[in-house]
Amino acid sequence: MSQGRSPPRPPEAGIVNALRFARSPLRFVEGIQSRYADLAEVDVPAGPSIVVVTNPDLCHEAMAQVDDFTRLPASGAAALISENGLVQTEGELWRDQRTAVSPGFGSGPLETYVDAVGEGAARLRGEWDDAVAAGEPDRDLHRDMTSVTVRAATEALFGVDIGPDRAAELHELMKQAAVEFEISTTTVTPEWFPRRLPDETEEMAASLRRMGEEIIETKRAERDPAGPPSDMLDFLMLAEESGDREYPENHLRDQVVTFLIAGHETTALGTTYTQTLLSWHPEIRERVRAEAREVIGDDEPGYEHAADLTYTGKVFTEALRLYPPAWSVFRQADGDQLLGEYHVPDGALVLMPQWSVHRDGRYFENPRQFDPSRWDDRDPSGQGPYFAFASGPHSCIGRGFAINGARVALATLVKDFDLDVPRDQLSNLTVTPTLRPGNGVDATLSRVE
């Protein structure tokens, strides 16, 4: 058994804290963050305790120890959708998968992705022009950003453009998935407690699997086996065909579905939250617009512009600080572990919440203020209190895709349009493993000259 101090525990009864977490997880972790400097352990009746880590140094320490603090195994709906995708697997299988997919996130696919985001944002800009001209300026901003990022992701990662209809279908499926994955009382219900998945969940999972299989079929039909690999799916197929290891059944489909979701979601959510914040801070929006017009001008937006959109990048970083799409990193203690000077019991659910760490006044001055200038002299890629993309071996493999794609998408759209987003639009966030708008984000367009 590991040595170390027992973590402090909130004074309230375990059942009370468990229900508080289930009913309002963001408020709950903010309360723990404000009261405990390092971490706190919350007892959960009839289940493993929850350890909420509030010290960013300890967060990075846990994320670095992938064999001691493991990812949660897929269960329930997650297992139906993608049991053996890269974000669920561990050990040798994960290492083999990560090695196989890594070339698919190199400079070539990155350029393809950002160019595709630029094309998608320009296409959306045309739709917005038509909507304003027709006197129909009201939009669901999250739906629009999903349409841009999911098509770019499938083109860059799979060599397939799923088109507008499939992109819209995926958006609706993700809304259904959010209902199933929302943090609730079932989150703190013991695994042995019998639960039946609703028929709607089974159908949603089947639709996602079918979409993944269709992408693979399209790829096989169009792929030249003798040609050089150019995207992630090419590299996965090569690894499977090599016979160097035996992969689980449906390995390709699980990977495609995993990246079909993860490949677009951070950028879609992040750009949605960024544009919402820009609506509320027009002086910052004007600076983004000025940079976009200087860097992109009348060119077609793409990869060549991303590096020069530096202020836009700071704006995106700051938006992810306040509204991180992945609001917490979830791990599980594999055996009794030592984290800093604290003992973490076997099986404990370990939360490292970006939401509350990013909003802690110990680490950020005026933490609730949207202030991109705070990144003038801070490095968002370091091991500090900002970890929107996690850290350690399991950090987000698509970080470069998300950051560069977001820069180009934001600049392309802000260059020509103002959005008016009501102040209540981020007050009903759905807390799943990602932080999603509860009912979309209503926005009203107006063109600027």
Coordinates of N, CA and C in Angstrom, one line a residue, residues 180 193-202:
E180 N -27.4 11.1 -22.9 CA -26.9 9.8 -22.3 C -25.7 10.1 -21.4
F193 N -25.2 -1.7 -9.9 CA -26.6 -1.4 -9.9 C -27.1 -1.6 -11.3
P194 N -28.2 -2.4 -11.4 CA -28.7 -2.7 -12.8 C -29.3 -1.5 -13.5
R195 N -28.8 -1.3 -14.8 CA -29.3 -0.2 -15.6 C -29.5 -0.7 -17.0
R196 N -30.6 -0.3 -17.6 CA -30.9 -0.7 -19.0 C -30.8 0.6 -19.9
L197 N -30.0 0.5 -20.9 CA -29.9 1.6 -21.8 C -31.2 1.8 -22.6
P198 N -31.7 3.1 -22.7 CA -32.9 3.3 -23.5 C -32.7 2.9 -24.9
D199 N -33.9 2.6 -25.6 CA -33.8 2.2 -27.0 C -33.2 3.4 -27.8
E200 N -33.5 4.6 -27.5 CA -32.9 5.8 -28.2 C -31.4 5.8 -28.2
T201 N -30.9 5.4 -27.0 CA -29.4 5.3 -26.9 C -28.8 4.2 -27.8
E202 N -29.5 3.0 -27.8 CA -29.1 1.9 -28.7 C -29.1 2.4 -30.1

